[in-house]
Amino acid sequence: MKTQPKQKEDLKGLGGWLILVGVGLILALPYKLDAVQVGFHAIRGYEFKSLLLKYVVYGEFIFNIGLIGLNVYLLYLFFTKKKAFVKTWIFLLQISLVSAVLIDLLLLFVEEINTGTPFVNSASALLAFIIWSTYAKKSWRVHNTFVN
């Protein structure tokens, strides 16, 4: 027996690939909380030899606190299926990409840190931005779900 293919109008709700988005948003919270904790301990217990490194650590610490707030707001928009979710989610992807590139560029100039793999974070942020922003703009499920 053949089943009828789903119509564009039938694709709605928090299913399909949107499950991965929800899981990603939920798992991002403990990851960012850990990054804030690591940043806090770095600020308290490290004698910075480079002023640039100090600014990078402080900036990343403050930025991660802001990302936690944005992530909580995104979870609210996601589970209440608000229309603002899509634009806010794409904004999060954009600032994640820009911040990854900036941090990778700044760390090139800090002699104290040699990661050995420059721009890996930037490359993964770029890949995530391309995949998920395209999905957010083209998906019928996203278009039909976030309508409130």
PDB file of C-alpha atoms in Angstrom, residues 3-146:
ATOM      1  CA  THR A   3       0.655   6.299   1.359  1.00  0.00           C
ATOM      2  CA  GLN A   4      -0.005   9.761   0.085  1.00  0.00           C
ATOM      3  CA  PRO A   5       2.956  12.138   0.391  1.00  0.00           C
ATOM      4  CA  LYS A   6       2.523  14.836   2.982  1.00  0.00           C
ATOM      5  CA  GLN A   7       1.229  18.150   1.755  1.00  0.00           C
ATOM      6  CA  LYS A   8       3.106  21.341   2.560  1.00  0.00           C
ATOM      7  CA  GLU A   9       0.282  22.339   4.884  1.00  0.00           C
ATOM      8  CA  ASP A  10       0.595  19.069   6.836  1.00  0.00           C
ATOM      9  CA  LEU A  11       4.178  19.799   7.832  1.00  0.00           C
ATOM     10  CA  LYS A  12       3.800  21.603  11.128  1.00  0.00           C
ATOM     11  CA  GLY A  13       4.620  21.103  14.760  1.00  0.00           C
ATOM     12  CA  LEU A  14       7.832  20.414  16.602  1.00  0.00           C
ATOM     13  CA  GLY A  15       8.779  17.316  14.621  1.00  0.00           C
ATOM     14  CA  GLY A  16      11.205  16.380  11.889  1.00  0.00           C
ATOM     15  CA  TRP A  17      14.466  18.285  11.933  1.00  0.00           C
ATOM     16  CA  LEU A  18      13.016  20.752  14.454  1.00  0.00           C
ATOM     17  CA  ILE A  19      13.576  18.094  17.110  1.00  0.00           C
ATOM     18  CA  LEU A  20      17.317  18.528  16.557  1.00  0.00           C
ATOM     19  CA  VAL A  21      16.942  22.279  16.925  1.00  0.00           C
ATOM     20  CA  GLY A  22      15.127  21.880  20.244  1.00  0.00           C
ATOM     21  CA  VAL A  23      17.648  19.359  21.555  1.00  0.00           C
ATOM     22  CA  GLY A  24      20.485  21.658  20.466  1.00  0.00           C
ATOM     23  CA  LEU A  25      18.974  24.622  22.274  1.00  0.00           C
ATOM     24  CA  ILE A  26      18.473  22.571  25.433  1.00  0.00           C
ATOM     25  CA  LEU A  27      21.998  21.111  25.359  1.00  0.00           C
ATOM     26  CA  ALA A  28      23.513  24.534  24.702  1.00  0.00           C
ATOM     27  CA  LEU A  29      22.494  25.700  28.183  1.00  0.00           C
ATOM     28  CA  PRO A  30      24.785  23.416  30.228  1.00  0.00           C
ATOM     29  CA  TYR A  31      27.552  23.951  27.670  1.00  0.00           C
ATOM     30  CA  LYS A  32      27.332  27.749  28.044  1.00  0.00           C
ATOM     31  CA  LEU A  33      26.974  27.503  31.829  1.00  0.00           C
ATOM     32  CA  ASP A  34      30.187  25.469  31.877  1.00  0.00           C
ATOM     33  CA  ALA A  35      31.891  28.075  29.674  1.00  0.00           C
ATOM     34  CA  VAL A  36      30.811  30.811  32.107  1.00  0.00           C
ATOM     35  CA  GLN A  37      32.154  28.792  35.049  1.00  0.00           C
ATOM     36  CA  VAL A  38      35.481  28.199  33.305  1.00  0.00           C
ATOM     37  CA  GLY A  39      35.669  31.895  32.412  1.00  0.00           C
ATOM     38  CA  PHE A  40      34.903  32.875  36.001  1.00  0.00           C
ATOM     39  CA  HIS A  41      37.680  30.659  37.347  1.00  0.00           C
ATOM     40  CA  ALA A  42      40.070  31.976  34.689  1.00  0.00           C
ATOM     41  CA  ILE A  43      39.314  35.554  35.678  1.00  0.00           C
ATOM     42  CA  ARG A  44      39.760  34.852  39.386  1.00  0.00           C
ATOM     43  CA  GLY A  45      42.756  32.551  39.330  1.00  0.00           C
ATOM     44  CA  TYR A  46      44.973  33.541  36.417  1.00  0.00           C
ATOM     45  CA  GLU A  47      47.656  36.189  36.209  1.00  0.00           C
ATOM     46  CA  PHE A  48      47.356  37.567  32.697  1.00  0.00           C
ATOM     47  CA  LYS A  49      50.676  38.316  31.029  1.00  0.00           C
ATOM     48  CA  SER A  50      48.959  39.723  27.976  1.00  0.00           C
ATOM     49  CA  LEU A  51      46.433  42.533  28.186  1.00  0.00           C
ATOM     50  CA  LEU A  52      44.829  41.258  24.975  1.00  0.00           C
ATOM     51  CA  LEU A  53      44.270  37.817  26.505  1.00  0.00           C
ATOM     52  CA  LYS A  54      42.690  39.439  29.539  1.00  0.00           C
ATOM     53  CA  TYR A  55      40.237  41.339  27.327  1.00  0.00           C
ATOM     54  CA  VAL A  56      39.459  38.199  25.311  1.00  0.00           C
ATOM     55  CA  VAL A  57      38.701  36.187  28.466  1.00  0.00           C
ATOM     56  CA  TYR A  58      36.590  38.957  30.020  1.00  0.00           C
ATOM     57  CA  GLY A  59      34.774  39.586  26.745  1.00  0.00           C
ATOM     58  CA  GLU A  60      34.036  35.923  26.189  1.00  0.00           C
ATOM     59  CA  PHE A  61      32.802  35.609  29.794  1.00  0.00           C
ATOM     60  CA  ILE A  62      30.341  38.493  29.380  1.00  0.00           C
ATOM     61  CA  PHE A  63      29.325  37.300  25.921  1.00  0.00           C
ATOM     62  CA  ASN A  64      28.547  33.794  27.215  1.00  0.00           C
ATOM     63  CA  ILE A  65      26.318  35.261  29.934  1.00  0.00           C
ATOM     64  CA  GLY A  66      24.412  37.126  27.213  1.00  0.00           C
ATOM     65  CA  LEU A  67      24.151  33.931  25.147  1.00  0.00           C
ATOM     66  CA  ILE A  68      22.602  32.110  28.099  1.00  0.00           C
ATOM     67  CA  GLY A  69      19.902  34.780  28.305  1.00  0.00           C
ATOM     68  CA  LEU A  70      19.309  34.623  24.546  1.00  0.00           C
ATOM     69  CA  ASN A  71      19.195  30.832  24.661  1.00  0.00           C
ATOM     70  CA  VAL A  72      16.552  30.848  27.417  1.00  0.00           C
ATOM     71  CA  TYR A  73      14.511  33.357  25.391  1.00  0.00           C
ATOM     72  CA  LEU A  74      14.874  31.152  22.286  1.00  0.00           C
ATOM     73  CA  LEU A  75      13.644  28.120  24.215  1.00  0.00           C
ATOM     74  CA  TYR A  76      10.581  30.096  25.259  1.00  0.00           C
ATOM     75  CA  LEU A  77       9.939  31.158  21.640  1.00  0.00           C
ATOM     76  CA  PHE A  78      10.545  27.602  20.405  1.00  0.00           C
ATOM     77  CA  PHE A  79       8.150  25.810  22.748  1.00  0.00           C
ATOM     78  CA  THR A  80       5.450  28.474  22.449  1.00  0.00           C
ATOM     79  CA  LYS A  81       5.874  28.415  18.631  1.00  0.00           C
ATOM     80  CA  LYS A  82       6.225  32.190  18.374  1.00  0.00           C
ATOM     81  CA  LYS A  83       6.832  33.768  14.990  1.00  0.00           C
ATOM     82  CA  ALA A  84       9.846  35.681  16.370  1.00  0.00           C
ATOM     83  CA  PHE A  85      11.709  32.388  16.891  1.00  0.00           C
ATOM     84  CA  VAL A  86      13.028  32.121  13.335  1.00  0.00           C
ATOM     85  CA  LYS A  87      14.561  35.608  13.182  1.00  0.00           C
ATOM     86  CA  THR A  88      15.943  35.331  16.703  1.00  0.00           C
ATOM     87  CA  TRP A  89      17.434  31.923  15.959  1.00  0.00           C
ATOM     88  CA  ILE A  90      19.115  33.203  12.793  1.00  0.00           C
ATOM     89  CA  PHE A  91      20.413  36.166  14.815  1.00  0.00           C
ATOM     90  CA  LEU A  92      21.928  33.732  17.343  1.00  0.00           C
ATOM     91  CA  LEU A  93      23.602  31.827  14.512  1.00  0.00           C
ATOM     92  CA  GLN A  94      24.994  35.082  13.095  1.00  0.00           C
ATOM     93  CA  ILE A  95      26.432  36.353  16.361  1.00  0.00           C
ATOM     94  CA  SER A  96      27.873  32.904  17.100  1.00  0.00           C
ATOM     95  CA  LEU A  97      29.674  32.991  13.759  1.00  0.00           C
ATOM     96  CA  VAL A  98      30.956  36.540  14.207  1.00  0.00           C
ATOM     97  CA  SER A  99      32.122  35.870  17.764  1.00  0.00           C
ATOM     98  CA  ALA A 100      33.922  32.653  16.758  1.00  0.00           C
ATOM     99  CA  VAL A 101      35.796  34.471  13.985  1.00  0.00           C
ATOM    100  CA  LEU A 102      36.690  37.397  16.263  1.00  0.00           C
ATOM    101  CA  ILE A 103      37.941  35.163  19.065  1.00  0.00           C
ATOM    102  CA  ASP A 104      39.977  33.050  16.645  1.00  0.00           C
ATOM    103  CA  LEU A 105      41.507  36.198  15.124  1.00  0.00           C
ATOM    104  CA  LEU A 106      42.337  37.678  18.519  1.00  0.00           C
ATOM    105  CA  LEU A 107      43.896  34.456  19.745  1.00  0.00           C
ATOM    106  CA  LEU A 108      46.306  34.512  16.807  1.00  0.00           C
ATOM    107  CA  PHE A 109      47.949  37.527  18.449  1.00  0.00           C
ATOM    108  CA  VAL A 110      48.256  36.069  21.939  1.00  0.00           C
ATOM    109  CA  GLU A 111      51.599  34.345  22.470  1.00  0.00           C
ATOM    110  CA  GLU A 112      50.420  32.556  25.631  1.00  0.00           C
ATOM    111  CA  ILE A 113      47.937  30.418  23.712  1.00  0.00           C
ATOM    112  CA  ASN A 114      48.822  28.170  20.817  1.00  0.00           C
ATOM    113  CA  THR A 115      45.831  26.010  19.991  1.00  0.00           C
ATOM    114  CA  GLY A 116      47.511  24.347  17.020  1.00  0.00           C
ATOM    115  CA  THR A 117      44.200  24.303  15.167  1.00  0.00           C
ATOM    116  CA  PRO A 118      43.295  27.880  14.306  1.00  0.00           C
ATOM    117  CA  PHE A 119      39.820  28.668  12.984  1.00  0.00           C
ATOM    118  CA  VAL A 120      38.256  25.278  13.774  1.00  0.00           C
ATOM    119  CA  ASN A 121      35.592  27.065  15.847  1.00  0.00           C
ATOM    120  CA  SER A 122      35.020  29.536  13.032  1.00  0.00           C
ATOM    121  CA  ALA A 123      34.658  26.782  10.462  1.00  0.00           C
ATOM    122  CA  SER A 124      32.139  24.859  12.564  1.00  0.00           C
ATOM    123  CA  ALA A 125      30.169  28.063  13.286  1.00  0.00           C
ATOM    124  CA  LEU A 126      30.126  28.861   9.556  1.00  0.00           C
ATOM    125  CA  LEU A 127      28.908  25.371   8.700  1.00  0.00           C
ATOM    126  CA  ALA A 128      26.180  25.561  11.366  1.00  0.00           C
ATOM    127  CA  PHE A 129      25.118  28.985  10.109  1.00  0.00           C
ATOM    128  CA  ILE A 130      24.867  27.826   6.492  1.00  0.00           C
ATOM    129  CA  ILE A 131      22.936  24.655   7.272  1.00  0.00           C
ATOM    130  CA  TRP A 132      20.524  25.946   9.903  1.00  0.00           C
ATOM    131  CA  SER A 133      19.804  29.387   8.461  1.00  0.00           C
ATOM    132  CA  THR A 134      19.007  27.783   5.109  1.00  0.00           C
ATOM    133  CA  TYR A 135      16.744  25.282   6.869  1.00  0.00           C
ATOM    134  CA  ALA A 136      15.005  28.055   8.824  1.00  0.00           C
ATOM    135  CA  LYS A 137      14.299  30.040   5.669  1.00  0.00           C
ATOM    136  CA  LYS A 138      13.305  27.176   3.327  1.00  0.00           C
ATOM    137  CA  SER A 139      11.530  24.638   5.531  1.00  0.00           C
ATOM    138  CA  TRP A 140       7.758  24.343   5.241  1.00  0.00           C
ATOM    139  CA  ARG A 141       7.641  22.835   8.739  1.00  0.00           C
ATOM    140  CA  VAL A 142       9.353  25.910  10.188  1.00  0.00           C
ATOM    141  CA  HIS A 143       7.080  28.210   8.174  1.00  0.00           C
ATOM    142  CA  ASN A 144       3.920  26.388   9.301  1.00  0.00           C
ATOM    143  CA  THR A 145       4.939  25.884  12.948  1.00  0.00           C
ATOM    144  CA  PHE A 146       6.049  29.324  14.099  1.00  0.00           C
TER     145      PHE A 146
END
